[in-house]
């Protein structure tokens, strides 16, 4: 059991764990739970936080889904340039200028390549250094995507637990009101 908790905390990456309300009666007796409305409001706020975290994680997942194929393609190109390094033949290719607009290019055998690093920064690398950097970036992006998937699974469990807690507190309040109505009759 202790090992499972460690895995959950490792997966959670800053996502607070929602505690399942087993006994609603004793839960509602706690001093901070003065009324069902207050508890429902607090649970709704927690639910909204989980939804916001989910939105951010989904955005990160979409970004990584686009980034990983680009890194793989660039890595393949660098490996291809390495394989042509001893050759005298030009490499003929087409490259994308903008949507549906390509230009033809002839690339002489080279020992260096320029890589976009982001934020309008481009640096020149030796082919072996470029391959190492791209391999490292691909590994990091793949690991990040795996972690995002784990975080999303954990997050879904948390907001499902919160939704169940909200339903249980609401049902408790309905029963309490019905019982109060029968007593006053």
Tab-separated table of C-alpha atoms in Angstrom:
chain	number	residue	atom	x	y	z
A	1	UNK	CA	0.000	0.000	0.000
A	2	UNK	CA	2.752	2.465	0.863
A	3	UNK	CA	4.400	1.840	-2.499
A	4	UNK	CA	1.113	2.557	-4.280
A	5	UNK	CA	0.849	5.927	-2.550
A	6	UNK	CA	4.375	6.806	-3.622
A	7	UNK	CA	3.467	5.998	-7.229
A	8	UNK	CA	0.335	8.147	-6.954
A	9	UNK	CA	2.316	11.081	-5.586
A	10	UNK	CA	4.944	10.645	-8.284
A	11	UNK	CA	2.222	10.621	-10.940
A	12	UNK	CA	0.354	13.569	-9.485
A	13	UNK	CA	2.941	16.261	-10.337
A	14	UNK	CA	1.407	18.925	-8.120
A	15	UNK	CA	-2.196	17.793	-8.540
A	16	UNK	CA	-3.914	17.679	-5.130
A	17	UNK	CA	-5.574	14.373	-4.347
A	18	UNK	CA	-9.346	14.364	-3.864
A	19	UNK	CA	-10.362	12.420	-0.763
A	20	UNK	CA	-13.413	10.211	-1.193
A	21	UNK	CA	-16.105	10.991	1.392
A	22	UNK	CA	-16.912	7.561	2.786
A	23	UNK	CA	-19.252	8.614	5.600
A	24	UNK	CA	-21.167	11.752	4.646
A	25	UNK	CA	-22.803	12.092	8.098
A	26	UNK	CA	-19.489	12.318	9.957
A	27	UNK	CA	-17.999	14.453	7.158
A	28	UNK	CA	-20.802	17.001	7.513
A	29	UNK	CA	-20.298	17.112	11.314
A	30	UNK	CA	-16.810	18.596	10.934
A	31	UNK	CA	-16.541	22.270	12.005
A	32	UNK	CA	-15.476	23.546	8.556
A	33	UNK	CA	-18.568	21.940	6.984
A	34	UNK	CA	-21.234	24.228	8.431
A	35	UNK	CA	-23.771	23.631	5.652
A	36	UNK	CA	-24.220	21.588	2.495
A	37	UNK	CA	-24.098	24.786	0.415
A	38	UNK	CA	-20.661	25.693	1.785
A	39	UNK	CA	-19.346	22.170	1.170
A	40	UNK	CA	-20.833	22.037	-2.340
A	41	UNK	CA	-19.311	25.425	-3.153
A	42	UNK	CA	-15.891	24.254	-1.944
A	43	UNK	CA	-16.191	21.006	-3.930
A	44	UNK	CA	-17.282	22.944	-7.037
A	45	UNK	CA	-14.214	25.194	-6.714
A	46	UNK	CA	-12.012	22.114	-6.424
A	47	UNK	CA	-13.756	20.595	-9.457
A	48	UNK	CA	-13.134	23.781	-11.478
A	49	UNK	CA	-9.443	23.711	-10.507
A	50	UNK	CA	-9.196	20.126	-11.757
A	51	UNK	CA	-10.882	21.086	-15.038
A	52	UNK	CA	-8.467	24.011	-15.452
A	53	UNK	CA	-5.492	21.704	-14.821
A	54	UNK	CA	-6.924	19.254	-17.350
A	55	UNK	CA	-7.241	22.006	-19.948
A	56	UNK	CA	-3.573	22.981	-19.428
A	57	UNK	CA	-2.405	19.367	-19.631
A	58	UNK	CA	-4.417	18.756	-22.810
A	59	UNK	CA	-2.858	21.862	-24.341
A	60	UNK	CA	0.611	20.581	-23.409
A	61	UNK	CA	-0.255	17.165	-24.865
A	62	UNK	CA	-1.336	18.762	-28.174
A	63	UNK	CA	1.886	20.770	-28.315
A	64	UNK	CA	3.976	17.649	-27.672
A	65	UNK	CA	2.019	15.696	-30.297
A	66	UNK	CA	3.084	18.269	-32.877
A	67	UNK	CA	6.616	18.642	-31.560
A	68	UNK	CA	7.612	14.956	-31.427
A	69	UNK	CA	7.094	14.245	-35.167
A	70	UNK	CA	9.027	17.431	-36.025
A	71	UNK	CA	11.953	16.346	-33.847
A	72	UNK	CA	11.876	12.836	-35.371
A	73	UNK	CA	11.860	14.252	-38.905
A	74	UNK	CA	14.739	16.602	-38.137
A	75	UNK	CA	16.685	13.760	-36.515
A	76	UNK	CA	16.117	11.571	-39.588
A	77	UNK	CA	17.390	14.371	-41.834
A	78	UNK	CA	20.517	14.821	-39.712
A	79	UNK	CA	21.163	11.064	-39.825
A	80	UNK	CA	20.698	11.124	-43.606
A	81	UNK	CA	23.189	13.996	-43.891
A	82	UNK	CA	25.641	11.990	-41.771
A	83	UNK	CA	25.270	8.999	-44.074
A	84	UNK	CA	26.032	11.215	-47.119
A	85	UNK	CA	29.011	12.886	-45.436
A	86	UNK	CA	31.768	10.968	-47.286
A	87	UNK	CA	30.025	11.282	-50.650
A	88	UNK	CA	30.602	13.945	-53.296
A	89	UNK	CA	26.980	13.781	-54.528
A	90	UNK	CA	24.639	16.685	-53.958
A	91	UNK	CA	21.459	15.965	-52.070
A	92	UNK	CA	18.464	17.277	-54.030
A	93	UNK	CA	15.376	18.081	-51.991
A	94	UNK	CA	12.368	20.339	-51.636
A	95	UNK	CA	11.647	22.337	-48.522
A	96	UNK	CA	8.517	24.023	-47.273
A	97	UNK	CA	8.417	27.822	-47.465
A	98	UNK	CA	4.790	28.221	-46.411
A	99	UNK	CA	1.565	26.241	-46.732
A	100	UNK	CA	1.653	24.401	-50.061
A	101	UNK	CA	4.702	26.398	-51.264
A	102	UNK	CA	7.936	24.450	-51.726
A	103	UNK	CA	11.362	25.407	-53.069
A	104	UNK	CA	13.960	23.117	-54.631
A	105	UNK	CA	17.410	22.933	-53.092
A	106	UNK	CA	20.717	21.186	-53.680
A	107	UNK	CA	22.685	20.437	-50.536
A	108	UNK	CA	26.411	19.795	-50.746
A	109	UNK	CA	27.894	17.259	-48.320
A	110	UNK	CA	28.390	19.056	-45.032
A	111	UNK	CA	29.728	18.534	-41.545
A	112	UNK	CA	27.498	21.163	-39.954
A	113	UNK	CA	23.798	21.908	-39.752
A	114	UNK	CA	21.744	24.786	-38.337
A	115	UNK	CA	18.902	23.989	-35.944
A	116	UNK	CA	16.031	26.199	-34.822
A	117	UNK	CA	16.004	26.183	-31.032
A	118	UNK	CA	12.880	28.293	-30.661
A	119	UNK	CA	12.296	31.951	-29.813
A	120	UNK	CA	13.835	32.900	-33.192
A	121	UNK	CA	17.181	31.348	-32.248
A	122	UNK	CA	19.155	29.233	-34.704
A	123	UNK	CA	22.528	27.668	-33.909
A	124	UNK	CA	25.041	25.806	-36.022
A	125	UNK	CA	26.059	22.340	-34.816
A	126	UNK	CA	28.380	19.600	-35.977
A	127	UNK	CA	26.242	16.741	-37.323
A	128	UNK	CA	27.134	14.478	-34.383
A	129	UNK	CA	26.297	17.223	-31.863
A	130	UNK	CA	23.019	17.945	-33.657
A	131	UNK	CA	22.111	14.248	-33.562
A	132	UNK	CA	22.915	14.071	-29.839
A	133	UNK	CA	20.855	17.195	-29.096
A	134	UNK	CA	17.884	16.029	-31.153
A	135	UNK	CA	18.015	12.549	-29.601
A	136	UNK	CA	18.058	14.111	-26.125
A	137	UNK	CA	15.154	16.422	-27.029
A	138	UNK	CA	13.160	13.539	-28.516
A	139	UNK	CA	13.678	11.448	-25.388
A	140	UNK	CA	12.676	14.364	-23.130
A	141	UNK	CA	9.562	15.129	-25.212
A	142	UNK	CA	8.513	11.460	-25.251
A	143	UNK	CA	8.992	11.175	-21.478
A	144	UNK	CA	7.068	14.409	-20.989
A	145	UNK	CA	4.213	13.085	-23.127
A	146	UNK	CA	4.103	9.889	-21.053
A	147	UNK	CA	4.043	11.945	-17.834
A	148	UNK	CA	1.257	14.159	-19.192
A	149	UNK	CA	-0.799	11.044	-19.998
A	150	UNK	CA	-0.258	9.732	-16.445
A	151	UNK	CA	-1.171	13.132	-14.988
A	152	UNK	CA	-4.342	13.253	-17.100
A	153	UNK	CA	-5.389	9.793	-15.889
A	154	UNK	CA	-4.752	10.797	-12.274
A	155	UNK	CA	-6.594	14.079	-12.793
A	156	UNK	CA	-9.643	12.334	-14.261
A	157	UNK	CA	-9.783	10.119	-11.183
A	158	UNK	CA	-9.637	13.210	-8.966
A	159	UNK	CA	-12.428	15.109	-10.622
A	160	UNK	CA	-14.568	11.972	-10.823
A	161	UNK	CA	-14.071	11.515	-7.075
A	162	UNK	CA	-14.985	15.172	-6.554
A	163	UNK	CA	-18.150	14.778	-8.666
A	164	UNK	CA	-19.170	11.709	-6.649
A	165	UNK	CA	-18.532	13.627	-3.407
A	166	UNK	CA	-20.692	16.496	-4.678
A	167	UNK	CA	-23.530	14.104	-5.500
A	168	UNK	CA	-23.270	12.410	-2.109
A	169	UNK	CA	-23.309	15.724	-0.202
A	170	UNK	CA	-26.243	16.958	-2.300
A	171	UNK	CA	-28.194	13.736	-1.663
A	172	UNK	CA	-27.378	14.000	2.048
A	173	UNK	CA	-28.788	17.535	2.083
A	174	UNK	CA	-31.965	16.437	0.251
A	175	UNK	CA	-32.531	13.620	2.774
A	176	UNK	CA	-31.835	15.999	5.673
A	177	UNK	CA	-34.405	18.486	4.340
A	178	UNK	CA	-36.971	15.740	3.753
A	179	UNK	CA	-36.463	14.479	7.309
A	180	UNK	CA	-36.768	18.040	8.651
A	181	UNK	CA	-39.982	18.474	6.635
A	182	UNK	CA	-41.505	15.285	8.086
A	183	UNK	CA	-40.602	16.344	11.629
A	184	UNK	CA	-42.247	19.749	11.210
A	185	UNK	CA	-45.465	18.195	9.823
